[in-house]
Amino acid sequence: MFIFSIRTALLAVAVSASSLSSAAALSAQSELLCSPEGLMRLIPQFNANGKFTIPDPNTDLQRFLSAQQGLSNAIDMILAQENISQNPSDVGSLPSRPLVFASNWLSSEVGIQTDGTNLSSPEKGGKFGGYRVQSFLTGLTPVPLSQGSIYAIKQSKPTYPALVYPMPTSHPCVNRLVLGAYNTAGSWPTPTYALGKYQLDNNGLPMRDKPLVTYLIVNICLDLGKSAMIKKQSVLRPSAMIILALHWPCESSECANNGIGHQH
């Protein structure tokens, strides 16, 4: 299992200081989503000897699936509770509160694909699971035109293979994520979420008036088309792929990986 430290480089984003401080207070259970330490208490599958740990699907598939599914369901339930307890007018009047995303990402994921005849794996070596692989999110950069509200995956080849829209919810530590891929018919259906943590002051206390930094993404990826060349023209041909994944940010030496994960 991989134990990672969360030290992400902040990206500039325009977020009003009042957007977080004016939000309704969270319940104690809801606050558990706002840090890796809290998440370990909420979802014990992330706890390995007291350290926040992403499960390895290749060595313990059931633990990985339980963590991925349990987190997705727990977020759904907490959001439902927050939606009931908060005033819709108060939530609706809040300024935009997107999370801040780092540029470099790793992931643990499992998946399967088919061309309509054969089953295969999108992972390297034909494995069902990929562990600590380079996430296709690497290169995530704010789109200047959007003032940081939409991100593009900026890479050399292709330059912009996908767009990601983080949509704030009634919970300041949770964003829904929408994916648009350039060269496939790929998307992220519900449940797909990004979790953010508070920046800390010199005393280790959360600064609730500052933008939150994304520390984990839990997602389902559905892809129904694949790029192909027919008569020297690029087209999308029917295909099918389902990926279940957990993504986390990394820096420098922490980004050492076991290869490339599934690509869009």
Coordinates of C-alpha atoms in Angstrom, one line a residue:
M1 CA 0.0 0.0 0.0
F2 CA 1.1 3.5 -0.7
I3 CA 1.3 6.1 2.1
F4 CA 1.4 9.6 0.7
S5 CA 2.0 13.0 2.3
I6 CA -0.2 15.7 1.1
R7 CA 1.9 18.7 0.0
T8 CA 0.3 20.2 -3.0
A9 CA 1.4 23.3 -4.9
L10 CA -1.4 25.8 -4.8
L11 CA -2.7 27.2 -8.0
A12 CA -4.0 30.8 -8.2
V13 CA -7.8 30.9 -8.1
A14 CA -10.3 33.7 -7.5
V15 CA -12.4 32.8 -4.5
S16 CA -14.1 35.3 -2.2
A17 CA -12.9 35.1 1.4
S18 CA -16.5 35.4 2.6
S19 CA -17.6 32.4 0.5
L20 CA -16.3 30.0 3.1
S21 CA -16.8 31.9 6.3
S22 CA -20.4 32.7 5.5
A23 CA -21.3 29.1 4.8
A24 CA -23.3 27.1 7.4
A25 CA -21.4 25.3 10.1
L26 CA -20.8 21.6 9.3
S27 CA -21.7 18.8 11.6
A28 CA -18.9 16.9 13.2
Q29 CA -19.4 13.9 10.9
S30 CA -19.4 16.2 7.8
E31 CA -16.1 17.8 8.9
L32 CA -14.5 14.3 8.6
L33 CA -14.5 14.8 4.8
C34 CA -12.3 17.9 5.2
S35 CA -9.0 16.1 6.0
P36 CA -7.2 12.8 5.3
E37 CA -7.1 12.2 9.1
G38 CA -10.9 12.7 9.3
L39 CA -11.5 10.5 6.3
M40 CA -9.6 7.6 8.0
R41 CA -12.1 7.8 10.9
L42 CA -15.1 7.9 8.5
I43 CA -13.7 5.2 6.1
P44 CA -11.4 2.8 8.0
Q45 CA -10.3 1.2 4.8
F46 CA -8.0 4.2 4.3
N47 CA -6.3 3.6 7.7
A48 CA -3.1 1.5 7.7
N49 CA -1.4 1.5 11.1
G50 CA -2.7 5.1 11.7
K51 CA -1.6 6.5 8.4
F52 CA -3.7 7.6 5.5
T53 CA -3.2 5.0 2.9
I54 CA -4.6 4.4 -0.6
P55 CA -5.4 0.7 -1.0
D56 CA -3.5 -1.3 -3.7
P57 CA -6.1 -3.1 -5.9
N58 CA -3.5 -5.6 -7.1
T59 CA -2.8 -6.9 -3.6
D60 CA -6.2 -6.4 -1.9
L61 CA -8.9 -5.8 -4.5
Q62 CA -11.7 -6.1 -2.0
R63 CA -10.2 -3.4 0.3
F64 CA -9.8 -1.1 -2.7
L65 CA -13.4 -1.6 -3.9
S66 CA -14.7 -1.2 -0.3
A67 CA -12.8 2.1 0.1
Q68 CA -13.9 3.4 -3.3
Q69 CA -17.5 2.4 -2.9
G70 CA -17.7 3.3 0.8
L71 CA -16.3 6.8 0.2
S72 CA -18.7 7.4 -2.7
N73 CA -21.7 6.3 -0.7
A74 CA -20.6 8.2 2.4
I75 CA -20.3 11.5 0.4
D76 CA -23.7 11.0 -1.1
M77 CA -25.2 10.5 2.4
I78 CA -23.4 13.5 4.0
L79 CA -24.4 15.8 1.1
A80 CA -28.0 14.7 1.5
Q81 CA -27.9 15.5 5.2
E82 CA -26.3 18.9 4.5
N83 CA -28.9 19.7 1.8
I84 CA -31.7 19.0 4.2
S85 CA -30.2 20.9 7.2
Q86 CA -29.1 24.1 5.3
N87 CA -31.2 26.9 4.0
P88 CA -31.4 26.8 0.1
S89 CA -31.5 30.6 -0.1
D90 CA -28.3 30.8 2.0
V91 CA -26.5 28.2 -0.1
G92 CA -27.8 29.7 -3.4
S93 CA -26.5 33.1 -2.5
L94 CA -22.9 32.0 -1.8
P95 CA -20.2 33.0 -4.2
S96 CA -18.5 30.3 -6.3
R97 CA -16.3 28.1 -4.1
P98 CA -14.3 25.7 -6.3
L99 CA -11.5 23.7 -4.8
V100 CA -7.9 24.3 -5.8
F101 CA -6.2 21.5 -7.8
A102 CA -2.6 20.6 -8.1
S103 CA -0.9 19.8 -11.4
N104 CA 0.6 16.3 -10.8
W105 CA -1.5 13.3 -9.9
L106 CA -1.2 9.6 -9.2
S107 CA -4.1 7.1 -9.0
S108 CA -5.1 3.6 -8.0
E109 CA -7.8 2.2 -10.3
V110 CA -9.5 -0.9 -11.7
G111 CA -11.2 -1.2 -15.0
I112 CA -12.3 -3.3 -18.0
Q113 CA -13.1 -2.5 -21.6
T114 CA -14.6 -4.2 -24.6
D115 CA -14.7 -3.7 -28.4
G116 CA -18.0 -5.6 -28.5
T117 CA -16.3 -8.9 -29.0
N118 CA -13.4 -9.2 -26.6
L119 CA -12.8 -8.2 -23.0
S120 CA -9.5 -6.6 -22.1
S121 CA -7.9 -4.3 -19.5
P122 CA -6.9 -0.7 -20.2
E123 CA -4.1 -1.1 -17.6
K124 CA -0.4 -1.9 -18.4
G125 CA 0.3 -5.6 -18.7
G126 CA -3.4 -6.5 -18.9
K127 CA -3.9 -6.2 -15.2
F128 CA -7.4 -5.5 -13.8
G129 CA -5.9 -3.0 -11.4
G130 CA -3.3 -0.2 -11.6
Y131 CA -1.6 0.9 -8.4
R132 CA 0.2 4.2 -8.0
V133 CA 0.1 4.8 -11.7
Q134 CA 0.4 8.3 -13.3
S135 CA -3.1 9.7 -13.5
F136 CA -4.2 11.1 -16.8
L137 CA -5.1 14.2 -14.7
T138 CA -1.4 15.1 -14.6
G139 CA -1.0 18.5 -16.3
L140 CA -4.2 19.9 -14.7
T141 CA -4.1 23.7 -15.2
P142 CA -6.7 26.5 -14.6
V143 CA -8.2 27.9 -17.9
P144 CA -7.4 31.6 -17.9
L145 CA -10.6 32.5 -19.6
S146 CA -12.6 30.9 -16.8
Q147 CA -10.8 32.7 -14.0
G148 CA -9.9 29.4 -12.5
S149 CA -13.4 27.9 -12.5
I150 CA -12.6 25.3 -15.2
Y151 CA -9.4 23.3 -15.6
A152 CA -7.7 21.8 -18.7
I153 CA -5.3 18.9 -18.8
K154 CA -2.3 20.5 -20.4
Q155 CA 0.1 18.0 -21.9
S156 CA 2.5 18.0 -24.9
K157 CA 0.8 15.3 -27.0
P158 CA -2.1 16.2 -27.3
T159 CA -1.9 19.7 -25.8
Y160 CA -5.4 19.7 -24.2
P161 CA -6.8 16.2 -24.1
A162 CA -9.6 17.0 -21.6
L163 CA -11.5 19.6 -19.6
V164 CA -12.5 19.3 -15.9
Y165 CA -15.2 21.4 -14.2
P166 CA -15.3 21.4 -10.4
M167 CA -18.8 22.2 -9.3
P168 CA -19.2 23.4 -5.6
T169 CA -21.9 21.8 -3.5
S170 CA -23.5 22.7 -0.2
H171 CA -20.4 21.2 1.5
P172 CA -17.3 23.4 1.3
C173 CA -15.0 20.4 1.2
V174 CA -16.8 18.6 -1.6
N175 CA -17.0 19.4 -5.3
R176 CA -18.7 17.4 -8.0
L177 CA -16.5 16.9 -11.1
V178 CA -17.6 17.0 -14.7
L179 CA -15.1 15.7 -17.4
G180 CA -15.1 16.4 -21.1
A181 CA -12.6 14.4 -23.1
Y182 CA -11.3 15.6 -26.5
N183 CA -10.7 12.4 -28.3
T184 CA -13.2 9.9 -26.8
A185 CA -16.8 9.9 -25.6
G186 CA -15.5 9.6 -22.1
S187 CA -17.3 11.2 -19.1
W188 CA -17.4 11.0 -15.3
P189 CA -20.9 10.1 -14.2
T190 CA -22.2 10.4 -10.6
P191 CA -20.8 9.6 -8.1
T192 CA -17.6 11.5 -8.8
Y193 CA -16.3 13.9 -6.2
A194 CA -13.2 15.9 -5.2
L195 CA -12.4 16.3 -1.5
G196 CA -10.6 19.4 -0.2
K197 CA -8.7 20.2 3.0
Y198 CA -8.4 23.5 4.8
Q199 CA -5.1 25.4 4.6
L200 CA -3.6 25.6 8.1
D201 CA -2.1 28.7 9.9
N202 CA 1.1 28.7 11.9
N203 CA -0.7 27.2 14.9
G204 CA -2.1 24.3 12.8
L205 CA -5.6 25.7 12.8
P206 CA -7.8 25.6 9.7
M207 CA -8.1 28.9 7.8
R208 CA -11.8 28.7 6.8
D209 CA -11.6 32.0 4.8
K210 CA -9.0 30.5 2.4
P211 CA -9.6 28.3 -0.7
L212 CA -9.5 24.6 0.1
V213 CA -6.9 22.3 -1.6
T214 CA -8.0 19.1 -3.2
Y215 CA -6.4 16.0 -1.6
L216 CA -8.4 13.2 -3.1
I217 CA -10.7 12.4 -6.1
V218 CA -13.0 9.5 -6.1
N219 CA -14.6 8.8 -9.5
I220 CA -16.3 6.5 -12.0
C221 CA -15.2 6.8 -15.6
L222 CA -17.5 5.7 -18.4
D223 CA -16.2 5.7 -22.0
L224 CA -18.3 4.7 -25.0
G225 CA -16.1 5.7 -27.9
K226 CA -12.5 5.2 -29.0
S227 CA -10.4 7.2 -31.5
A228 CA -9.6 5.4 -34.8
M229 CA -8.3 6.2 -38.3
I230 CA -10.6 5.3 -41.1
K231 CA -9.6 6.3 -44.7
K232 CA -7.0 8.6 -43.2
Q233 CA -9.6 10.4 -41.1
S234 CA -9.9 10.4 -37.4
V235 CA -13.3 9.1 -36.2
L236 CA -14.8 7.7 -33.0
R237 CA -15.7 4.1 -33.2
P238 CA -18.0 2.3 -30.7
S239 CA -16.3 1.0 -27.6
A240 CA -16.9 0.6 -23.9
M241 CA -14.8 1.1 -20.8
I242 CA -15.6 1.4 -17.1
I243 CA -12.9 2.6 -14.6
L244 CA -13.2 3.0 -10.8
A245 CA -10.5 5.2 -9.4
L246 CA -9.0 7.2 -6.6
H247 CA -6.6 10.0 -7.6
W248 CA -4.3 12.1 -5.3
P249 CA -1.9 14.9 -5.9
C250 CA 1.9 14.5 -5.6
E251 CA 5.1 16.6 -5.8
S252 CA 8.6 15.9 -7.2
S253 CA 9.9 12.5 -5.9
E254 CA 6.5 11.6 -4.5
C255 CA 5.3 11.4 -8.1
A256 CA 7.4 8.2 -8.9
N257 CA 4.9 5.8 -10.4
N258 CA 4.4 2.3 -11.7
G259 CA 3.6 3.3 -15.2
I260 CA 0.8 5.1 -16.9
G261 CA -2.9 4.6 -16.0
H262 CA -5.8 4.6 -18.3
Q263 CA -5.8 7.5 -20.8
H264 CA -8.4 9.7 -22.4

